[in-house]
Amino acid sequence: MAIGSALVTAAAAGVGLWLVGALPRAASAPGAGFAPTETLGFLLEPNSEWRQVTADFDVQVRSNSLGLRGPEVVLPKPPNCYRVLALGDSFTFGWGVDFDGAWLVRMARELQATDGRSVEVVVAGIPGWSPPHEFVYLEQRGLELQPDLVLWQLCSNDLLEMERLDVQIDARRLPVSVAAEAPLSAGLRSDWLAQLEQLDESERQRILDTYRGGHIDPVLRGIIRSTDAARREGAGPPPEGEVVDLPLDEVLRGLRSGPEFGVRYIEHMLSAARSLCAERGVPLRIMLAQARSKPGGAGKPDDDVAALRAWLSRQSPRVLDTVDLLPFDGGFFFSRDPHWTPAAQPLVARAVAGWLAEDAELGLVLIPGR
């Protein structure tokens, strides 16, 4: 599969979740990976199996009939099952690790319900998704899976990714459809291509050849950054007032304006998500997954993340922020890919399990001896 626009998009963000150079080299079936959907942009190709191979790992991936990673989801939910619906992106998906070793699966093994039910996790995490995808999935599909808990994983690149989306919103100012290409689909964004077309033909060909080989040329990286800056400048200052009171076109403009409005819009979606869950008696909890933000494991999260983390720190119930959980230089991030390594998975699983068990409302406890 050719490396796609989402790889370039994320790599340019500085906290990108698609490694420059992490080009999949093999798949067990043609086209294995992603399939388009009408309102979600893309899901995993249903009922498929393929190898995910990069410079850092080689893992087998299996999808179920829902287009999610993992085993089939039984409906109606068995009476002895406490079901956790996990929403998120590639961190929830378990990028680069075997399914049984992924943090969500490990977390489920460390917990049980106070009434003795075993914990099962539905992994509704797709590489390349951002909060609008996740809200649409929750409202249109997720709650029909009869969860006892919704665990929503936000990510440190969500704000920038939201700016680049084409989102359809309704009268509630909430997303109902997201137009997006799958992360491993071929092609560059049209605004980047427009700038590439202005370059000398030989230079353009060199950049595209580098791109197809799984690398981001500095010239292309500069184009991406300049188009991001131009989009924000063109959008103007963020709209003032409550999101729900803004005209629809102002909401869409605000989404392109930068992190200040992006945080407000995430808050708007989460408020609506909590209401949707409350209608069914389902609690919702939030966690933030932090990718390695700088090459070589040095540095701190990008400036855009500061606003998101500051808002999350004020939330109740408490949000689990993984930024302080994994040292950047401790072997917990892939050498060329800012995702969590297999060594990080049990640490994240233990932290999340403990955090959920401390929350009396959820009715979960740690299994002794685990």
Short mmCIF file of C-alpha atoms in Angstrom, two decimals:
data_model
loop_
_atom_site.label_atom_id
_atom_site.label_comp_id
_atom_site.label_asym_id
_atom_site.label_seq_id
_atom_site.Cartn_x
_atom_site.Cartn_y
_atom_site.Cartn_z
CA MET A 1 0.00 0.00 0.00
CA ALA A 2 1.29 3.43 -0.86
CA ILE A 3 1.96 5.70 2.05
CA GLY A 4 -0.88 8.20 2.24
CA SER A 5 -1.87 11.74 3.01
CA ALA A 6 -2.48 11.10 6.68
CA LEU A 7 1.13 10.02 7.12
CA VAL A 8 2.35 13.28 5.66
CA THR A 9 -0.25 15.23 7.60
CA ALA A 10 0.69 13.76 10.93
CA ALA A 11 4.44 13.74 10.41
CA ALA A 12 4.38 17.44 9.69
CA ALA A 13 2.50 18.11 12.92
CA GLY A 14 5.57 17.39 15.04
CA VAL A 15 3.67 14.85 17.11
CA GLY A 16 2.74 12.84 14.04
CA LEU A 17 1.41 9.36 14.55
CA TRP A 18 2.61 8.04 11.19
CA LEU A 19 6.33 7.63 11.11
CA VAL A 20 8.27 9.14 8.28
CA GLY A 21 9.67 6.01 6.71
CA ALA A 22 7.18 3.60 8.28
CA LEU A 23 6.03 2.34 4.93
CA PRO A 24 4.13 -0.96 5.11
CA ARG A 25 6.16 -3.44 3.08
CA ALA A 26 3.85 -6.44 2.96
CA ALA A 27 0.21 -7.42 3.28
CA SER A 28 -1.40 -10.82 3.18
CA ALA A 29 -4.22 -9.73 0.89
CA PRO A 30 -4.55 -7.05 -1.79
CA GLY A 31 -6.14 -3.90 -0.39
CA ALA A 32 -6.05 -5.15 3.18
CA GLY A 33 -6.26 -2.35 5.69
CA PHE A 34 -9.03 0.18 5.23
CA ALA A 35 -12.45 0.52 3.64
CA PRO A 36 -14.44 3.72 2.99
CA THR A 37 -17.66 4.40 4.86
CA GLU A 38 -20.34 6.98 4.21
CA THR A 39 -20.18 9.01 7.43
CA LEU A 40 -16.91 7.95 9.09
CA GLY A 41 -14.50 8.36 6.20
CA PHE A 42 -13.05 4.89 6.73
CA LEU A 43 -12.96 1.84 8.97
CA LEU A 44 -10.81 -1.26 8.82
CA GLU A 45 -11.63 -3.57 5.98
CA PRO A 46 -14.15 -5.97 7.61
CA ASN A 47 -13.34 -9.63 8.17
CA SER A 48 -9.77 -9.28 6.96
CA GLU A 49 -6.31 -10.30 8.04
CA TRP A 50 -3.05 -8.67 7.01
CA ARG A 51 0.48 -7.96 8.14
CA GLN A 52 1.43 -4.50 9.32
CA VAL A 53 5.13 -4.17 8.55
CA THR A 54 7.32 -1.12 9.11
CA ALA A 55 10.94 -0.45 9.96
CA ASP A 56 10.01 -0.92 13.63
CA PHE A 57 7.63 -3.88 13.75
CA ASP A 58 5.91 -6.74 11.97
CA VAL A 59 2.50 -7.65 13.40
CA GLN A 60 -0.57 -9.50 12.24
CA VAL A 61 -3.87 -7.58 12.22
CA ARG A 62 -7.34 -9.12 12.15
CA SER A 63 -10.59 -7.24 11.81
CA ASN A 64 -14.12 -8.30 12.66
CA SER A 65 -17.36 -7.81 10.72
CA LEU A 66 -17.76 -4.31 12.23
CA GLY A 67 -14.53 -3.09 10.68
CA LEU A 68 -12.81 -2.95 14.05
CA ARG A 69 -9.71 -4.73 15.32
CA GLY A 70 -10.42 -7.74 17.50
CA PRO A 71 -12.90 -10.58 17.83
CA GLU A 72 -16.57 -10.42 16.95
CA VAL A 73 -18.81 -8.38 19.24
CA VAL A 74 -21.64 -10.55 20.57
CA LEU A 75 -25.11 -9.00 20.65
CA PRO A 76 -27.12 -9.03 22.78
CA LYS A 77 -24.32 -8.58 25.29
CA PRO A 78 -23.82 -11.74 27.39
CA PRO A 79 -25.04 -11.38 30.99
CA ASN A 80 -21.61 -12.16 32.46
CA CYS A 81 -19.90 -9.39 30.43
CA TYR A 82 -18.89 -5.88 31.49
CA ARG A 83 -18.27 -4.21 28.13
CA VAL A 84 -15.92 -1.26 27.64
CA LEU A 85 -16.28 0.64 24.37
CA ALA A 86 -12.90 2.26 23.67
CA LEU A 87 -12.99 5.16 21.19
CA GLY A 88 -9.81 6.57 19.72
CA ASP A 89 -7.18 6.50 17.04
CA SER A 90 -4.04 4.44 16.40
CA PHE A 91 -3.19 4.28 20.12
CA THR A 92 -6.54 2.64 20.86
CA PHE A 93 -6.08 0.43 17.78
CA GLY A 94 -2.79 -0.86 19.18
CA TRP A 95 -0.46 0.41 16.48
CA GLY A 96 2.59 -1.76 16.02
CA VAL A 97 1.77 -4.39 18.67
CA ASP A 98 0.05 -7.76 18.67
CA PHE A 99 -3.58 -7.55 19.72
CA ASP A 100 -3.20 -9.72 22.82
CA GLY A 101 -0.32 -7.53 23.99
CA ALA A 102 -2.07 -4.19 23.41
CA TRP A 103 -2.77 -2.02 26.43
CA LEU A 104 -6.57 -2.23 26.19
CA VAL A 105 -6.58 -6.03 26.09
CA ARG A 106 -4.11 -6.15 28.98
CA MET A 107 -6.23 -3.65 30.89
CA ALA A 108 -9.32 -5.84 30.51
CA ARG A 109 -7.42 -8.81 31.97
CA GLU A 110 -6.53 -6.79 35.08
CA LEU A 111 -10.11 -5.75 35.87
CA GLN A 112 -13.40 -7.30 36.79
CA ALA A 113 -16.77 -5.85 37.72
CA THR A 114 -17.69 -5.68 41.40
CA ASP A 115 -20.54 -8.09 40.65
CA GLY A 116 -18.07 -10.62 39.23
CA ARG A 117 -18.61 -10.01 35.52
CA SER A 118 -15.53 -10.29 33.32
CA VAL A 119 -14.36 -7.21 31.42
CA GLU A 120 -14.44 -7.16 27.63
CA VAL A 121 -13.14 -4.33 25.46
CA VAL A 122 -14.49 -3.31 22.06
CA VAL A 123 -11.61 -1.62 20.27
CA ALA A 124 -13.25 1.19 18.28
CA GLY A 125 -9.95 2.85 17.48
CA ILE A 126 -8.92 3.46 13.88
CA PRO A 127 -5.54 4.88 12.81
CA GLY A 128 -6.09 8.38 11.46
CA TRP A 129 -9.31 9.10 13.34
CA SER A 130 -9.77 12.28 15.35
CA PRO A 131 -12.54 13.44 17.76
CA PRO A 132 -15.21 14.14 15.09
CA HIS A 133 -14.81 10.57 13.76
CA GLU A 134 -15.08 9.24 17.27
CA PHE A 135 -18.18 11.26 18.14
CA VAL A 136 -19.92 10.15 14.94
CA TYR A 137 -19.05 6.53 15.69
CA LEU A 138 -20.34 6.78 19.26
CA GLU A 139 -23.67 8.29 18.24
CA GLN A 140 -24.33 6.28 15.10
CA ARG A 141 -22.89 2.89 16.03
CA GLY A 142 -21.10 2.65 19.34
CA LEU A 143 -23.94 2.89 21.83
CA GLU A 144 -25.78 0.13 19.96
CA LEU A 145 -23.03 -2.23 21.13
CA GLN A 146 -24.43 -2.03 24.68
CA PRO A 147 -21.35 -0.77 26.54
CA ASP A 148 -21.21 -0.50 30.32
CA LEU A 149 -18.48 2.14 30.01
CA VAL A 150 -17.24 4.39 27.20
CA LEU A 151 -13.53 5.17 27.36
CA TRP A 152 -12.64 7.99 24.96
CA GLN A 153 -8.94 8.33 24.13
CA LEU A 154 -7.94 11.75 22.89
CA CYS A 155 -4.53 12.30 21.36
CA SER A 156 -1.87 14.98 21.37
CA ASN A 157 -2.29 15.67 17.63
CA ASP A 158 -6.10 15.89 17.64
CA LEU A 159 -6.33 19.67 17.39
CA LEU A 160 -4.25 19.94 14.22
CA GLU A 161 -5.92 16.91 12.65
CA MET A 162 -9.35 18.45 13.29
CA GLU A 163 -8.34 21.58 11.37
CA ARG A 164 -7.65 19.51 8.26
CA LEU A 165 -10.96 17.63 8.20
CA ASP A 166 -14.00 18.21 6.01
CA VAL A 167 -16.81 17.86 8.53
CA GLN A 168 -20.57 18.05 8.05
CA ILE A 169 -22.40 19.36 11.12
CA ASP A 170 -26.09 19.52 12.00
CA ALA A 171 -28.26 22.07 13.81
CA ARG A 172 -26.76 20.96 17.13
CA ARG A 173 -23.35 22.05 15.78
CA LEU A 174 -22.24 18.43 16.09
CA PRO A 175 -20.52 16.30 13.46
CA VAL A 176 -22.70 13.85 11.54
CA SER A 177 -20.26 13.01 8.75
CA VAL A 178 -16.52 13.21 8.15
CA ALA A 179 -15.00 13.11 4.66
CA ALA A 180 -11.51 11.64 4.98
CA GLU A 181 -9.19 9.32 3.13
CA ALA A 182 -7.79 6.26 4.86
CA PRO A 183 -4.31 6.81 6.26
CA LEU A 184 -2.72 4.39 3.85
CA SER A 185 -4.53 5.56 0.75
CA ALA A 186 -2.51 7.08 -2.04
CA GLY A 187 -2.31 10.76 -2.84
CA LEU A 188 -1.44 14.16 -1.40
CA ARG A 189 -3.80 16.90 -0.28
CA SER A 190 -4.86 19.26 -3.06
CA ASP A 191 -3.53 22.37 -1.30
CA TRP A 192 -0.09 20.75 -0.97
CA LEU A 193 -0.15 19.61 -4.59
CA ALA A 194 -0.97 23.15 -5.70
CA GLN A 195 2.26 24.37 -4.17
CA LEU A 196 4.22 21.42 -5.53
CA GLU A 197 3.03 22.31 -9.04
CA GLN A 198 4.80 25.65 -8.72
CA LEU A 199 8.19 23.95 -8.33
CA ASP A 200 10.62 23.01 -11.06
CA GLU A 201 9.63 19.67 -12.62
CA SER A 202 12.83 17.89 -11.60
CA GLU A 203 12.53 19.17 -8.03
CA ARG A 204 8.88 18.15 -7.86
CA GLN A 205 9.71 14.67 -9.12
CA ARG A 206 12.49 14.29 -6.57
CA ILE A 207 10.12 15.25 -3.73
CA LEU A 208 7.40 12.88 -4.93
CA ASP A 209 9.86 10.01 -5.33
CA THR A 210 11.04 10.62 -1.78
CA TYR A 211 7.42 10.70 -0.60
CA ARG A 212 6.56 7.45 -2.34
CA GLY A 213 9.58 5.90 -0.65
CA GLY A 214 8.09 6.69 2.74
CA HIS A 215 9.99 9.87 3.61
CA ILE A 216 9.07 13.54 3.94
CA ASP A 217 11.42 15.84 2.10
CA PRO A 218 12.19 19.10 3.95
CA VAL A 219 10.68 21.06 1.07
CA LEU A 220 7.42 19.14 1.35
CA ARG A 221 7.46 19.54 5.11
CA GLY A 222 7.78 23.28 4.61
CA ILE A 223 4.84 23.26 2.20
CA ILE A 224 2.70 21.43 4.73
CA ARG A 225 3.57 23.83 7.50
CA SER A 226 2.96 26.87 5.34
CA THR A 227 -0.46 25.61 4.23
CA ASP A 228 -1.41 24.93 7.84
CA ALA A 229 -0.37 28.46 8.78
CA ALA A 230 -2.20 29.91 5.77
CA ARG A 231 -5.36 28.02 6.68
CA ARG A 232 -5.32 29.44 10.18
CA GLU A 233 -4.59 32.94 8.91
CA GLY A 234 -7.33 32.69 6.32
CA ALA A 235 -9.82 31.50 8.92
CA GLY A 236 -9.15 34.53 11.09
CA PRO A 237 -9.59 34.78 14.86
CA PRO A 238 -11.70 32.13 16.60
CA PRO A 239 -15.42 32.94 16.85
CA GLU A 240 -16.58 34.24 20.20
CA GLY A 241 -19.52 32.83 22.12
CA GLU A 242 -20.87 29.39 22.89
CA VAL A 243 -20.41 26.88 20.11
CA VAL A 244 -24.08 25.92 20.16
CA ASP A 245 -25.11 29.55 19.52
CA LEU A 246 -22.81 30.17 16.55
CA PRO A 247 -23.96 30.08 12.93
CA LEU A 248 -22.99 26.85 11.22
CA ASP A 249 -20.50 28.52 8.90
CA GLU A 250 -18.83 30.19 11.88
CA VAL A 251 -18.37 26.82 13.57
CA LEU A 252 -16.70 25.42 10.46
CA ARG A 253 -14.52 28.52 10.17
CA GLY A 254 -13.62 28.20 13.84
CA LEU A 255 -12.45 24.64 13.33
CA ARG A 256 -9.85 25.95 10.87
CA SER A 257 -8.76 28.83 13.10
CA GLY A 258 -6.51 26.99 15.54
CA PRO A 259 -6.32 25.29 18.93
CA GLU A 260 -8.31 27.80 20.97
CA PHE A 261 -11.54 27.01 19.15
CA GLY A 262 -10.50 23.38 18.71
CA VAL A 263 -10.50 22.86 22.48
CA ARG A 264 -13.90 24.53 22.74
CA TYR A 265 -15.26 22.26 20.04
CA ILE A 266 -13.92 19.12 21.70
CA GLU A 267 -15.62 20.29 24.89
CA HIS A 268 -18.85 20.77 22.92
CA MET A 269 -18.66 17.24 21.52
CA LEU A 270 -17.78 15.69 24.88
CA SER A 271 -20.69 17.45 26.56
CA ALA A 272 -23.02 16.01 23.93
CA ALA A 273 -21.38 12.59 24.22
CA ARG A 274 -21.88 12.57 27.97
CA SER A 275 -25.56 13.36 27.47
CA LEU A 276 -25.94 10.57 24.91
CA CYS A 277 -24.29 8.12 27.28
CA ALA A 278 -26.26 9.33 30.30
CA GLU A 279 -29.52 8.66 28.46
CA ARG A 280 -28.52 4.99 28.50
CA GLY A 281 -26.99 5.00 31.96
CA VAL A 282 -23.47 4.60 30.57
CA PRO A 283 -20.57 6.52 32.17
CA LEU A 284 -17.97 8.14 29.93
CA ARG A 285 -14.33 8.69 30.85
CA ILE A 286 -11.55 10.54 29.01
CA MET A 287 -7.83 9.84 28.68
CA LEU A 288 -5.09 11.57 26.69
CA ALA A 289 -2.51 9.53 24.78
CA GLN A 290 0.80 11.33 24.30
CA ALA A 291 3.02 10.39 21.39
CA ARG A 292 6.73 10.99 21.41
CA SER A 293 6.80 14.58 20.27
CA LYS A 294 10.40 15.20 19.25
CA PRO A 295 12.95 13.19 17.21
CA GLY A 296 15.26 11.17 19.38
CA GLY A 297 12.89 11.26 22.32
CA ALA A 298 13.79 14.78 23.42
CA GLY A 299 11.62 17.78 24.07
CA LYS A 300 8.09 18.48 25.19
CA PRO A 301 4.66 18.31 23.55
CA ASP A 302 3.91 20.84 20.80
CA ASP A 303 2.52 24.19 21.86
CA ASP A 304 -0.92 23.39 20.46
CA VAL A 305 -1.22 20.57 22.98
CA ALA A 306 -0.85 22.92 25.95
CA ALA A 307 -4.37 24.30 25.59
CA LEU A 308 -5.86 20.82 25.37
CA ARG A 309 -3.93 19.56 28.38
CA ALA A 310 -4.84 22.64 30.42
CA TRP A 311 -8.54 22.09 29.69
CA LEU A 312 -8.35 18.37 30.41
CA SER A 313 -6.65 19.03 33.75
CA ARG A 314 -9.77 20.87 34.90
CA GLN A 315 -12.19 18.09 34.03
CA SER A 316 -14.12 16.02 36.54
CA PRO A 317 -13.99 13.04 36.78
CA ARG A 318 -10.22 13.18 36.48
CA VAL A 319 -8.73 12.64 33.02
CA LEU A 320 -5.77 10.27 32.76
CA ASP A 321 -2.92 12.07 30.96
CA THR A 322 -0.16 9.73 29.79
CA VAL A 323 2.37 12.50 29.19
CA ASP A 324 3.99 11.88 32.57
CA LEU A 325 3.57 8.11 32.43
CA LEU A 326 6.20 7.12 29.88
CA PRO A 327 9.68 8.68 29.75
CA PHE A 328 10.52 9.82 26.23
CA ASP A 329 13.91 8.11 26.38
CA GLY A 330 13.01 4.86 28.12
CA GLY A 331 12.44 2.57 25.14
CA PHE A 332 8.69 3.09 25.33
CA PHE A 333 8.42 4.64 21.86
CA PHE A 334 9.47 3.06 18.59
CA SER A 335 12.83 4.22 17.29
CA ARG A 336 11.37 5.82 14.15
CA ASP A 337 7.72 5.89 15.07
CA PRO A 338 6.21 7.94 17.93
CA HIS A 339 3.78 5.21 19.03
CA TRP A 340 4.09 3.11 22.18
CA THR A 341 6.28 0.00 21.97
CA PRO A 342 5.33 -3.43 23.36
CA ALA A 343 7.33 -2.52 26.47
CA ALA A 344 5.02 0.44 27.10
CA GLN A 345 1.77 -1.52 26.79
CA PRO A 346 1.75 -3.17 30.27
CA LEU A 347 2.61 0.15 31.93
CA VAL A 348 -0.24 1.94 30.21
CA ALA A 349 -2.60 -0.98 30.90
CA ARG A 350 -1.75 -0.96 34.60
CA ALA A 351 -2.17 2.80 34.89
CA VAL A 352 -5.52 2.81 33.11
CA ALA A 353 -6.82 -0.18 35.07
CA GLY A 354 -5.85 1.44 38.36
CA TRP A 355 -7.40 4.76 37.35
CA LEU A 356 -10.70 3.09 36.43
CA ALA A 357 -10.75 0.93 39.57
CA GLU A 358 -10.38 4.06 41.73
CA ASP A 359 -13.58 5.47 40.23
CA ALA A 360 -16.36 4.12 42.46
CA GLU A 361 -19.09 5.00 39.94
CA LEU A 362 -17.77 2.53 37.40
CA GLY A 363 -18.11 -0.64 39.48
CA LEU A 364 -14.70 -2.04 38.57
CA VAL A 365 -11.99 -3.56 40.73
CA LEU A 366 -8.48 -4.83 40.12
CA ILE A 367 -8.16 -8.61 40.05
CA PRO A 368 -5.94 -9.64 42.98
CA GLY A 369 -2.53 -10.89 41.96
CA ARG A 370 -2.62 -9.41 38.47
#
